[in-house]
Short mmCIF file of C-alpha atoms in Angstrom, two decimals:
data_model
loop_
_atom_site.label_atom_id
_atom_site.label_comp_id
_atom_site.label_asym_id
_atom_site.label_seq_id
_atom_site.Cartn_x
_atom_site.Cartn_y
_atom_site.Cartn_z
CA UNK G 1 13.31 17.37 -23.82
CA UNK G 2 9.48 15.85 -24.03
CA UNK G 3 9.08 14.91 -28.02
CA UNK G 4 5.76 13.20 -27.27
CA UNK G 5 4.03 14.05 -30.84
CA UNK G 6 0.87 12.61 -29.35
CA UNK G 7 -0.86 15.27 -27.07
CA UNK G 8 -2.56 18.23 -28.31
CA UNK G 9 -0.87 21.61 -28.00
CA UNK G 10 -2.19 24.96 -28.33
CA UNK G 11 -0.56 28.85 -28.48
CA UNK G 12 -1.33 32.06 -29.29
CA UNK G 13 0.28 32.73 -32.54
CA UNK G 14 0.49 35.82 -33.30
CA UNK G 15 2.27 38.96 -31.39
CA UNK G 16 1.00 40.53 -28.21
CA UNK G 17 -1.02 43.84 -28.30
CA UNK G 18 -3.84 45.31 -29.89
CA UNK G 19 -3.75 44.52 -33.42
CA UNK G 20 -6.80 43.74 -35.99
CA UNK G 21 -6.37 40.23 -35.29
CA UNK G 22 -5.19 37.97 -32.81
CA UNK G 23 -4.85 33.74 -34.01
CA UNK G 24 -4.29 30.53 -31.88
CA UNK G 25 -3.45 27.80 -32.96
CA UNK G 26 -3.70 23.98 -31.86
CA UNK G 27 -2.15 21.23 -33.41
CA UNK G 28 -1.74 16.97 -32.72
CA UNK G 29 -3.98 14.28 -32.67
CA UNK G 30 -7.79 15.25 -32.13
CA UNK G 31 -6.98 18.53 -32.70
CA UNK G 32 -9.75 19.13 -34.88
CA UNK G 33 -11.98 17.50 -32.32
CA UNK G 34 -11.12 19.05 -29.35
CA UNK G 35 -11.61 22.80 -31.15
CA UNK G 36 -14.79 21.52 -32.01
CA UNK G 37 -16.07 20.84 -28.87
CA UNK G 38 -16.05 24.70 -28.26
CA UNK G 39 -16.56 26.04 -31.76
CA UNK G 40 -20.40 26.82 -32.59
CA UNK G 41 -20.77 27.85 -36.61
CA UNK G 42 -22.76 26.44 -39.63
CA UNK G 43 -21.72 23.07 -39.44
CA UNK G 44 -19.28 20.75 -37.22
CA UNK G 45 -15.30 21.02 -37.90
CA UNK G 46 -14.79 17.54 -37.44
CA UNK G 47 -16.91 17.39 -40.92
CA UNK G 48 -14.65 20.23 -42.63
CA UNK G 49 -12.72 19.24 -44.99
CA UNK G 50 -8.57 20.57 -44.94
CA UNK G 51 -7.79 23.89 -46.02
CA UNK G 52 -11.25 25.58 -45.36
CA UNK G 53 -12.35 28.71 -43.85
CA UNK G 54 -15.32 28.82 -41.02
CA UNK G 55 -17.09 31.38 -39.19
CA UNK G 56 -18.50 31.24 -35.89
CA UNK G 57 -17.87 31.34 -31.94
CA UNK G 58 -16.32 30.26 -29.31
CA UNK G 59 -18.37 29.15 -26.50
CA UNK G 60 -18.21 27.42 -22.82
CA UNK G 61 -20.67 28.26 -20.97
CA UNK G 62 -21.98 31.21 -22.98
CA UNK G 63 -20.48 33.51 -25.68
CA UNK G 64 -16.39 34.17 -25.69
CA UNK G 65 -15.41 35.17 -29.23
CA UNK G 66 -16.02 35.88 -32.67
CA UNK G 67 -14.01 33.58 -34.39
CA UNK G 68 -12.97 31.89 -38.22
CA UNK G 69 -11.89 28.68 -37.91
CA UNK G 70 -9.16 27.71 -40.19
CA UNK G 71 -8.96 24.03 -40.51
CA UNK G 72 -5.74 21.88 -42.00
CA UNK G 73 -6.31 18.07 -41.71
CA UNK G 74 -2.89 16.41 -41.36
CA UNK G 75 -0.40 15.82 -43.24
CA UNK G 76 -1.40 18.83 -45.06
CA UNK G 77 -0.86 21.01 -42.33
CA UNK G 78 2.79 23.51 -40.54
CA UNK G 79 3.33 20.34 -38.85
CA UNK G 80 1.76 17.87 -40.61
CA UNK G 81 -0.43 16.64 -37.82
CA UNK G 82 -4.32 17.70 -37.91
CA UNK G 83 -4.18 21.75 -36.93
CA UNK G 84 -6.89 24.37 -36.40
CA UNK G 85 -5.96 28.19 -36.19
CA UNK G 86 -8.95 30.38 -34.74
CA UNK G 87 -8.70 34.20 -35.64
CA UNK G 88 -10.31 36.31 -33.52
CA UNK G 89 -10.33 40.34 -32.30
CA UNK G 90 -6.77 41.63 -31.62
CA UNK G 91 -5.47 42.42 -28.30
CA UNK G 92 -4.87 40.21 -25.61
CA UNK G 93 -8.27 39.44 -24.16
CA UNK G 94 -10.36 37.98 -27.03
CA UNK G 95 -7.15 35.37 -27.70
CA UNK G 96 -6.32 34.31 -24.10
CA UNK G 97 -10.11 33.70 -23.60
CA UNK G 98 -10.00 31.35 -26.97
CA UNK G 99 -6.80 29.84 -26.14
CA UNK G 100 -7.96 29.10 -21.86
CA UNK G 101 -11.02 27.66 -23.91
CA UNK G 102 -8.72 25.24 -25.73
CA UNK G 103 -6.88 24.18 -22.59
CA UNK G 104 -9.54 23.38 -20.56
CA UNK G 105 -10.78 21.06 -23.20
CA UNK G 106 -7.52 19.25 -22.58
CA UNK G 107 -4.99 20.49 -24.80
CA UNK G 108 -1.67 21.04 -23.42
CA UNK G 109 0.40 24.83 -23.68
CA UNK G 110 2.72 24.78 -26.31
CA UNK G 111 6.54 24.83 -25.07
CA UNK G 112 8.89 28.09 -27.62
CA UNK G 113 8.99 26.73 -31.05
CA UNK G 114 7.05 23.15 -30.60
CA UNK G 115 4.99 23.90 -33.78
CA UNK G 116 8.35 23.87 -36.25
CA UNK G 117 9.79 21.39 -33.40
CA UNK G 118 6.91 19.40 -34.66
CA UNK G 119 7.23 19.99 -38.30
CA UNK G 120 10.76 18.78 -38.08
CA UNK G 121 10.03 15.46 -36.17
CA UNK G 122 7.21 14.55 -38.55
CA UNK G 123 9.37 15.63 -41.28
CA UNK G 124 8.08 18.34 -43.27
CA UNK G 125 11.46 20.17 -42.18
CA UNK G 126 14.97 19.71 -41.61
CA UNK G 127 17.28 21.25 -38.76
CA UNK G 128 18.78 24.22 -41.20
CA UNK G 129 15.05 24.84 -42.60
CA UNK G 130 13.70 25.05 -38.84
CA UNK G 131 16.24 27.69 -37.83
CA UNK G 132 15.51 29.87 -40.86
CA UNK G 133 11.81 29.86 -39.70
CA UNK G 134 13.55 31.73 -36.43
CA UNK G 135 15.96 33.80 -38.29
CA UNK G 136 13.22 35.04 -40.91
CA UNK G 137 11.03 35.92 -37.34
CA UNK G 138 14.02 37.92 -36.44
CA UNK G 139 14.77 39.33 -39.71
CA UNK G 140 16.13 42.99 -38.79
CA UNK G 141 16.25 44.23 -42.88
CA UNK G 142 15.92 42.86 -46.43
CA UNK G 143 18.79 41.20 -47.24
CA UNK G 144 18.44 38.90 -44.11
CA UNK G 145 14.82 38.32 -44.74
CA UNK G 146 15.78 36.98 -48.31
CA UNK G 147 18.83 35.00 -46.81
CA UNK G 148 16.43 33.67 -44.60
CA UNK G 149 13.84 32.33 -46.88
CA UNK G 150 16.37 30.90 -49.03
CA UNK G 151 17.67 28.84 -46.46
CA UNK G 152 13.70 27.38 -45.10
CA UNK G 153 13.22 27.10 -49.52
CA UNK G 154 15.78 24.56 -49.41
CA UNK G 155 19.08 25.89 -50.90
CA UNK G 156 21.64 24.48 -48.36
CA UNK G 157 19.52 21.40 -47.13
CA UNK G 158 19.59 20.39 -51.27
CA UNK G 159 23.63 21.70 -51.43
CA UNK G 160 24.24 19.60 -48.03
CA UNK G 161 22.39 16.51 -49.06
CA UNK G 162 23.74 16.35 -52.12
CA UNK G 163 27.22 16.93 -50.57
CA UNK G 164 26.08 14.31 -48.33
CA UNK G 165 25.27 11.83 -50.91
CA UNK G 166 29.04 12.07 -53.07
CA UNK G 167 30.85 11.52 -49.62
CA UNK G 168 28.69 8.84 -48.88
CA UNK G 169 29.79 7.18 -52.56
CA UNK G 170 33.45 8.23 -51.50
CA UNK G 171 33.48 6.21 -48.63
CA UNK G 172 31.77 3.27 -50.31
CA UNK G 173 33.95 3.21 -53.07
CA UNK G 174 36.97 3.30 -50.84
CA UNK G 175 35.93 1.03 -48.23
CA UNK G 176 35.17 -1.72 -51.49
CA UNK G 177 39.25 -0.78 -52.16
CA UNK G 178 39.80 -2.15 -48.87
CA UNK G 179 38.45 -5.16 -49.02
CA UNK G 180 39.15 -6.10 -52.14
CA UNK G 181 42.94 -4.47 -52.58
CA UNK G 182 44.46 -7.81 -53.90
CA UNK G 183 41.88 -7.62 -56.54
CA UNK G 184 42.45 -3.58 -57.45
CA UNK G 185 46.34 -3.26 -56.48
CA UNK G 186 46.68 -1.93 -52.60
CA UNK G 187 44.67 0.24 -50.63
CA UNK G 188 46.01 3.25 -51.39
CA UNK G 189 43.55 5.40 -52.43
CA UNK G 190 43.67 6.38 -56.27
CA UNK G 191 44.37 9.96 -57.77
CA UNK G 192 40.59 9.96 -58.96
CA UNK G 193 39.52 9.22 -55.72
CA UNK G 194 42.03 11.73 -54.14
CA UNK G 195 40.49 14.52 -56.72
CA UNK G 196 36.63 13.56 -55.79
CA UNK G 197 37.61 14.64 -52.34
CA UNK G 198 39.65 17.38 -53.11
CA UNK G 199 36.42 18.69 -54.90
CA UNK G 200 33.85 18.11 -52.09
CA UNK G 201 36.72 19.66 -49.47
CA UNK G 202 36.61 23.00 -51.54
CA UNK G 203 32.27 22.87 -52.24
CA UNK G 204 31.95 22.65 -48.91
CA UNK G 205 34.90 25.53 -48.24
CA UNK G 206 32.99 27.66 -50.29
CA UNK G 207 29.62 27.57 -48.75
CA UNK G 208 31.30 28.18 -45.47
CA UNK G 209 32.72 31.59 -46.72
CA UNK G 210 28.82 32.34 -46.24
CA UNK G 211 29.21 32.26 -42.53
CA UNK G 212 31.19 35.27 -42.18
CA UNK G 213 28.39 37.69 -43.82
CA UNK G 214 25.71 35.91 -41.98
CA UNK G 215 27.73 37.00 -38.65
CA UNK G 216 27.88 40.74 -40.58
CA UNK G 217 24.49 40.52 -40.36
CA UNK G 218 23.80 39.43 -37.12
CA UNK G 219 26.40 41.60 -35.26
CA UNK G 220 27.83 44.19 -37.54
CA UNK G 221 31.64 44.77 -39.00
CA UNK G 222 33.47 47.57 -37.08
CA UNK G 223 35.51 49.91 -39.19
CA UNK G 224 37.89 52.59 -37.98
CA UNK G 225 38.42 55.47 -40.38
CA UNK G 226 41.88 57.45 -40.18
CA UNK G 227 43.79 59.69 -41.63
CA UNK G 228 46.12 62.36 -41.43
CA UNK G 229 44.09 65.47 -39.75
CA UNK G 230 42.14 67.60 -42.52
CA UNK G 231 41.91 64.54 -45.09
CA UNK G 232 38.48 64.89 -44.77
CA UNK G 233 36.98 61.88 -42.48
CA UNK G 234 34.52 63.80 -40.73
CA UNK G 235 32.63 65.06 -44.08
CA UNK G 236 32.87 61.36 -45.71
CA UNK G 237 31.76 59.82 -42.28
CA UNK G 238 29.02 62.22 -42.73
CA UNK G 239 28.13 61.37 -46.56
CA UNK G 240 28.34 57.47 -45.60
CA UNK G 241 25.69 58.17 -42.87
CA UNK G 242 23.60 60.62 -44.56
CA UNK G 243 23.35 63.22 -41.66
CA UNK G 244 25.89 65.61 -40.39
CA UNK G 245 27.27 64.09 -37.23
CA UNK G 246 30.85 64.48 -37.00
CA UNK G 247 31.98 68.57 -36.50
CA UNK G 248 33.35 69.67 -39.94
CA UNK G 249 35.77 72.65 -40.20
CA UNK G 250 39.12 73.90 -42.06
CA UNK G 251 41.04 73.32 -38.91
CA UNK G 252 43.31 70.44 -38.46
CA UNK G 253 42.55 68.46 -35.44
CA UNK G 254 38.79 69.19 -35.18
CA UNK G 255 37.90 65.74 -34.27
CA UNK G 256 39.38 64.84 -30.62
CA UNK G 257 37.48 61.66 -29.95
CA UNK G 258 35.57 58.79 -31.87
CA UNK G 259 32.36 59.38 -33.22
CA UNK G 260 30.43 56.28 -34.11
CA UNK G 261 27.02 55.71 -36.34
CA UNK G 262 25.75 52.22 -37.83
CA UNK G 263 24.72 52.16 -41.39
CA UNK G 264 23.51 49.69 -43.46
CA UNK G 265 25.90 48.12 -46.84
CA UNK G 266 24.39 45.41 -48.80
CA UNK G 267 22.35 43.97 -45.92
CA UNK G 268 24.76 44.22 -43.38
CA UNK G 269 25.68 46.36 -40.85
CA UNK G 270 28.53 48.51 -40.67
CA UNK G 271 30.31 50.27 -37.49
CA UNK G 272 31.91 53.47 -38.57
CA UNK G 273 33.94 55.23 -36.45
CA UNK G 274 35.26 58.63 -37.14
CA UNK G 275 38.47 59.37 -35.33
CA UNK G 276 41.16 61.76 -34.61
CA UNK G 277 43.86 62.69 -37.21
CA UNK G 278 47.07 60.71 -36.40
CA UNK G 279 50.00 62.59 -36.00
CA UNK G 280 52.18 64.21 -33.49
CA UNK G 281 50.52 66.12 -31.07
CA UNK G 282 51.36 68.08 -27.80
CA UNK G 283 47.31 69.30 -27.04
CA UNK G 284 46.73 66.79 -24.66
CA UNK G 285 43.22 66.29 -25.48
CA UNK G 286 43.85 65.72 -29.21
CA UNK G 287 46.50 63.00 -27.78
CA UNK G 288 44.28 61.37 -26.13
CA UNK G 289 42.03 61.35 -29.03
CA UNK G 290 44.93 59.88 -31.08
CA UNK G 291 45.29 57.44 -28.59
CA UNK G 292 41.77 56.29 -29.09
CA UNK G 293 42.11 55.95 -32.69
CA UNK G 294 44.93 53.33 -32.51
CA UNK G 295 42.63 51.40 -30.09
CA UNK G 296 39.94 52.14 -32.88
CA UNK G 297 42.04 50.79 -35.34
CA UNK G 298 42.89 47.67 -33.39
CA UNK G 299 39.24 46.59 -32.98
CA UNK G 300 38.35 47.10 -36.43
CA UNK G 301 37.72 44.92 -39.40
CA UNK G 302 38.67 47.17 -41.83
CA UNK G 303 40.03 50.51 -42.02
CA UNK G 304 39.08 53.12 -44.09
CA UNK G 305 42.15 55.10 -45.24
CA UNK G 306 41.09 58.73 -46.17
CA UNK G 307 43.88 60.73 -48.24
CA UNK G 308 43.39 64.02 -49.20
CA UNK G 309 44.10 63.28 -52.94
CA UNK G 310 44.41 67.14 -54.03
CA UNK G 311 47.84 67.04 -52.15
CA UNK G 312 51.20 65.02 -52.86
CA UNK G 313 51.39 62.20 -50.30
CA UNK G 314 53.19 63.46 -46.81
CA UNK G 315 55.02 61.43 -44.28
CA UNK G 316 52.20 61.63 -42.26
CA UNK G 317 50.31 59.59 -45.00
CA UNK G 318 52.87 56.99 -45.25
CA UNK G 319 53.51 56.65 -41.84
CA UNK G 320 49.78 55.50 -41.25
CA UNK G 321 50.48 53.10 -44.37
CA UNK G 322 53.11 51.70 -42.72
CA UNK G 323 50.72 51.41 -39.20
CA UNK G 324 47.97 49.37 -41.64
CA UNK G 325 50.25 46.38 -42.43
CA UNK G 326 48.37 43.22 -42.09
CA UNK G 327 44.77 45.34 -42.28
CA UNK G 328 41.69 45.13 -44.31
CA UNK G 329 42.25 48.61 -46.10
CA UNK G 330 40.11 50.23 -48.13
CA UNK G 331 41.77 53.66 -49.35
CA UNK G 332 39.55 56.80 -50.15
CA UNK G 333 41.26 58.98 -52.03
CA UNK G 334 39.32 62.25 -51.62
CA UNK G 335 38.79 65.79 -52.58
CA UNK G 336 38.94 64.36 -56.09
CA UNK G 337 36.48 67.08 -57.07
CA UNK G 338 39.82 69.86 -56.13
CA UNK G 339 41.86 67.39 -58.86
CA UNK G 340 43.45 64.20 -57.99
CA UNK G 341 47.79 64.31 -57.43
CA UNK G 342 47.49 60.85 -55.79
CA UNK G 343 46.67 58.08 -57.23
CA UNK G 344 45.92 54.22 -56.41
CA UNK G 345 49.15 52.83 -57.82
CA UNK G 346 51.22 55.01 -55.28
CA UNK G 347 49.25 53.74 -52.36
CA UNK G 348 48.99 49.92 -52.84
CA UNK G 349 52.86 49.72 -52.66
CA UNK G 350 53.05 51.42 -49.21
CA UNK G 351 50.21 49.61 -47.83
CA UNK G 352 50.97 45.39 -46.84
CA UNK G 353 47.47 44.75 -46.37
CA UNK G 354 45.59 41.86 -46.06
CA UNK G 355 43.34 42.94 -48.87
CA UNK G 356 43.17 46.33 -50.34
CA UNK G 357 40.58 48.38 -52.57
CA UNK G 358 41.05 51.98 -53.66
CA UNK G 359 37.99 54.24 -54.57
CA UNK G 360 38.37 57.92 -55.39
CA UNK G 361 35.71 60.14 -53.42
CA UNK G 362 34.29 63.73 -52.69
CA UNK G 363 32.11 64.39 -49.87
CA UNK G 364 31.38 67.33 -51.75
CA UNK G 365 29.94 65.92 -54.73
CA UNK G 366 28.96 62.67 -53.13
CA UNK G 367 31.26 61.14 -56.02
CA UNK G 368 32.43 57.94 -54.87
CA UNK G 369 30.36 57.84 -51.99
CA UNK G 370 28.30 54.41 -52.93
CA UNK G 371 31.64 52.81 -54.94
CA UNK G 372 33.19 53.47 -51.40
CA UNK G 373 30.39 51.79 -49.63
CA UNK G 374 30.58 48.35 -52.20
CA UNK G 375 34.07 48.58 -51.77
CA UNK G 376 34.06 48.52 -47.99
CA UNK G 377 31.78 44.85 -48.03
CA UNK G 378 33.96 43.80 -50.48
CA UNK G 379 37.27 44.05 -48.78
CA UNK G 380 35.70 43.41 -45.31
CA UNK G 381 35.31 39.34 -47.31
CA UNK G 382 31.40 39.39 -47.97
CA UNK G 383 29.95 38.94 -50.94
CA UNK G 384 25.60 38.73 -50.74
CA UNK G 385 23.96 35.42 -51.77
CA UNK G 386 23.77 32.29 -49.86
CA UNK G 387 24.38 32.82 -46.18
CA UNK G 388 24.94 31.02 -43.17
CA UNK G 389 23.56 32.80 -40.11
CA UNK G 390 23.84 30.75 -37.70
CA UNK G 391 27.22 29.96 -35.51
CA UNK G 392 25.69 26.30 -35.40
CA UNK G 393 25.71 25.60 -39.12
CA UNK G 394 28.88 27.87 -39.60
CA UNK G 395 30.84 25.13 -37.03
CA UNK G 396 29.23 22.04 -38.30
CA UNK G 397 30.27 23.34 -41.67
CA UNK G 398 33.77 24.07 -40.59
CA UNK G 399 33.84 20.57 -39.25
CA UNK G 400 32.99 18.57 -41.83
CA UNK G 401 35.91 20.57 -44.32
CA UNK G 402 38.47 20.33 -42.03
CA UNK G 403 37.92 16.46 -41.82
CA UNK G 404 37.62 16.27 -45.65
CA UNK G 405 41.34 18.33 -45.66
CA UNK G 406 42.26 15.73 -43.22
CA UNK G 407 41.14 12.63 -45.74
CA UNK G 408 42.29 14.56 -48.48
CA UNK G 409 45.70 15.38 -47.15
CA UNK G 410 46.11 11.44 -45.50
CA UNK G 411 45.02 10.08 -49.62
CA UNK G 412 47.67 12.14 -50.92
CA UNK G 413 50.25 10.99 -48.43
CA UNK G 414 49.44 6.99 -49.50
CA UNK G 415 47.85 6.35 -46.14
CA UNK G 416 45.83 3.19 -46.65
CA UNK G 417 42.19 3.58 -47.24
CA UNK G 418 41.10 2.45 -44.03
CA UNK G 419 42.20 5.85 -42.54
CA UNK G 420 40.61 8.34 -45.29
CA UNK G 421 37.45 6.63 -44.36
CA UNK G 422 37.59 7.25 -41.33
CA UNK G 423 37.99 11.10 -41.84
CA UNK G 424 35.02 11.11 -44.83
CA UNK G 425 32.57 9.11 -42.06
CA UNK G 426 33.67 11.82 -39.84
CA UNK G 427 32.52 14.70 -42.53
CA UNK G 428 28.87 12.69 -42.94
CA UNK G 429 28.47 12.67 -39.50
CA UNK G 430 28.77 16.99 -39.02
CA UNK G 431 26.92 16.72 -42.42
CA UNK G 432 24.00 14.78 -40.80
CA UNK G 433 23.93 16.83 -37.72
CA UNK G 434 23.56 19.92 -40.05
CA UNK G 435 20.68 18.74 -41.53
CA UNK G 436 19.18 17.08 -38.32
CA UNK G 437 18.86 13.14 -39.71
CA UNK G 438 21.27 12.84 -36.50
CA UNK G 439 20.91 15.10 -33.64
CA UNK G 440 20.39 15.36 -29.97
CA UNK G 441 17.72 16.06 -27.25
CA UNK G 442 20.44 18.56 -26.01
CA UNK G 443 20.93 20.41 -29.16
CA UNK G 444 17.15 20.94 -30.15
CA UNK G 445 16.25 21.91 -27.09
CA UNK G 446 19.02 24.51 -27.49
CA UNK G 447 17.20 25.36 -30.65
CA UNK G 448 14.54 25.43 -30.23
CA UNK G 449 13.96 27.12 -26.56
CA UNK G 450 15.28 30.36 -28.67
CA UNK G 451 11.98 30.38 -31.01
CA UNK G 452 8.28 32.32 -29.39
CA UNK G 453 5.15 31.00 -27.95
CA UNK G 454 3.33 29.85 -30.81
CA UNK G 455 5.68 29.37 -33.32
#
């Protein structure tokens, strides 16, 4: 990958299509200079001073544009070299006539993301800050805009580096051990030292629980909902997607294949599927219906149990309990408007679920409907706030904790100091890769090559 920082490249910035406005942008060395050269307005921009506004054209050999000339003189500047954005008309004529004006004064066409790629050579970024300028691009709803900005404000690079900084004094202080053991009593490594690590080890194990609703967010959580036929899935499918589309009626066995909608809980994304009653059945259409729910079930991160809680619990129910074991389960125990007969404490015991939440619900009322919807990110392991949302940071992070177990784990077991440091250098190595202060051509290109034209 070329990281030459000294040529000037240029891009259209801004989406394709007609639009109000349209901006390119140029940044490096003589940047200013070279926009000048076709840029006719009050005065020269190679006398503006940073962070000012000017209006005129764009000319080569006659009239091309209507332009303002926004001019950032470096290092105050996206990428901290000298930079001049020119807004012109929308659409794509008036900005690929300003931008072929650019190049055939010599600048170069910017490669996907140089700009940030730029900002993060010269500094103004780090690696996690750069891909959050990607992620906020491709921001699909609120919550992952906000996750996004928090990350390019600074919240893990300052949580990272300061993680960074305590291993860093670990290793020191148990390296100094080392060498000087006859002086401090062995090279063992001391129960204070043993908690310090124990500490970082879970810091670090908590941030990473942040990966799995960044991954939520990116690709959705799939969740089967069964039942015994007539519970009422279909009508609190329908409540949880706000529109009728599963078939509602009084007969059991209504529902003979999976019905699927996405919906949105606490900025992620959430796969229901509405399946077929389980039970016994010689139709062998609502069989094969069955037949997809247990396949339903299988794929799913959670499953949402739906019990008709006006009626004492059947074998069918606890049959299905039994078929849960090991599950994400979040129970709905509906109908409550018709007067609840079942109650939580008599389905936790028949459930041995990996995590379990009960929430009594009515389709008809809509009671329970948004308690069911918090409960359902809740068991599926999320919990909003900082996020990782990329797999990159999510493995570097998983990394560095399982070497800090490892150093942890060898500390406790009197291994000499030699080999705990080992395992902490290992941790400040993911650590630095994280944060880009030691990184590859490979792996930015990788990173980069994913951001647009101009950004």
């Amino acid at each position: 990958m070329d990281l030459s920082l000294d040529d000037i490249v240029a891009a259209i910035a801004t989406a394709p299509g007609e639009a109000a406005l349209a901006v390119v942008r140029a940044s490096g060395p003589g940047a200013i200079a070279l926009a000048d050269r076709v840029f006719r307005g009050a005065a020269p921009l190679t006398d503006a001073a940073g962070h000012t506004l000017h209006h005129g054209w764009v000319e080569r050999g006659g009239r091309i544009e209507e332009v303002v000339a926004a001019v950032f003189r470096a290092p105050r500047s996206y990428t901290r070299q000298d930079v001049v954005e020119l807004s012109c008309h929308g659409g794509a004529m008036p900005a690929r006539a300003v931008l072929d004006a650019l190049l055939a004064e010599g600048a170069r066409l910017a490669r996907p993301g140089e700009f940030t790629l730029r900002a993060f050579l010269n500094g103004r970024l780090d690696l996690v800050q750069a891909e959050a300028v990607a992620e906020l691009i491709g921001a699909r709803n609120a919550a992952m805009q906000r996750a996004a900005l928090g990350r390019l404000a600074g919240w893990l690079s300052r949580r990272m580096g300061g993680s960074l900084e305590a291993l860093a004094d670990l290793a020191a202080e148990i390296e100094a051990r080392v060498d000087f053991a006859e002086d401090v009593g062995g090279i063992e490594v001391p129960a204070a030292l043993v908690a310090r690590i124990e500490a970082a080890a879970a810091d670090l194990s908590g941030t990473l629980r942040g990966a799995e609703w960044g991954r939520a967010m990116r690709e959705g959580v799939a969740v089967a909902i069964v039942g015994r036929p007539n519970a009422g899935k279909s009508s609190l499918f329908n409540r949880l997607v706000g529109e009728e589309r599963a078939i509602v009626t009084a007969v059991p066995g209504t529902t003979r294949d999976r019905v699927s909608a996405s919906v949105e809980i606490e900025g992620a994304l959430f796969s229901l599927s509405d399946t077929a009653g389980l039970r016994a059945a010689e139709d062998p259409v609502e069989a094969l219906g069955i037949e997809r729910t247990r396949v339903a079930l299988e794929q799913s991160r959670v499953a949402l149990w739906v019990v008709d809680g006006s009626r004492p619990l059947a074998d069918e129910d606890r049959a299905l309990a039994a078929a849960l074991a090991g599950k994400r389960v979040v129970a709905a125990i509906h109908k409550c408007d018709l007067g609840a007969v079942v109650t939580r404490d008599q389905l936790a015991p028949l459930v041995s679920a990996e995590r379990f939440a009960a929430v009594a619900t009515s389709a008809a009322t809509g009671e329970g409907v948004d308690a069911l919807a918090r409960a359902l990110a809740g068991v599926a392991g999320f919990a909003p706030g900082e996020v990782l949302a990329t797999e990159r940071q999510a493995h570097a992070l998983g990394s560095a904790s399982a070497a800090l177990g490892r150093a942890a784990a060898a500390a406790r077991g009197g291994m000499p100091g030699e080999i705990v440091a080992v395992e902490l250098h290992d941790a400040i190595g993911t650590l630095e890769e994280l944060l880009g202060r030691r990184v590859s051509d490979d792996l930015l290109e990788r990173i980069f090559s994913r951001f647009c034209i101009g950004k």
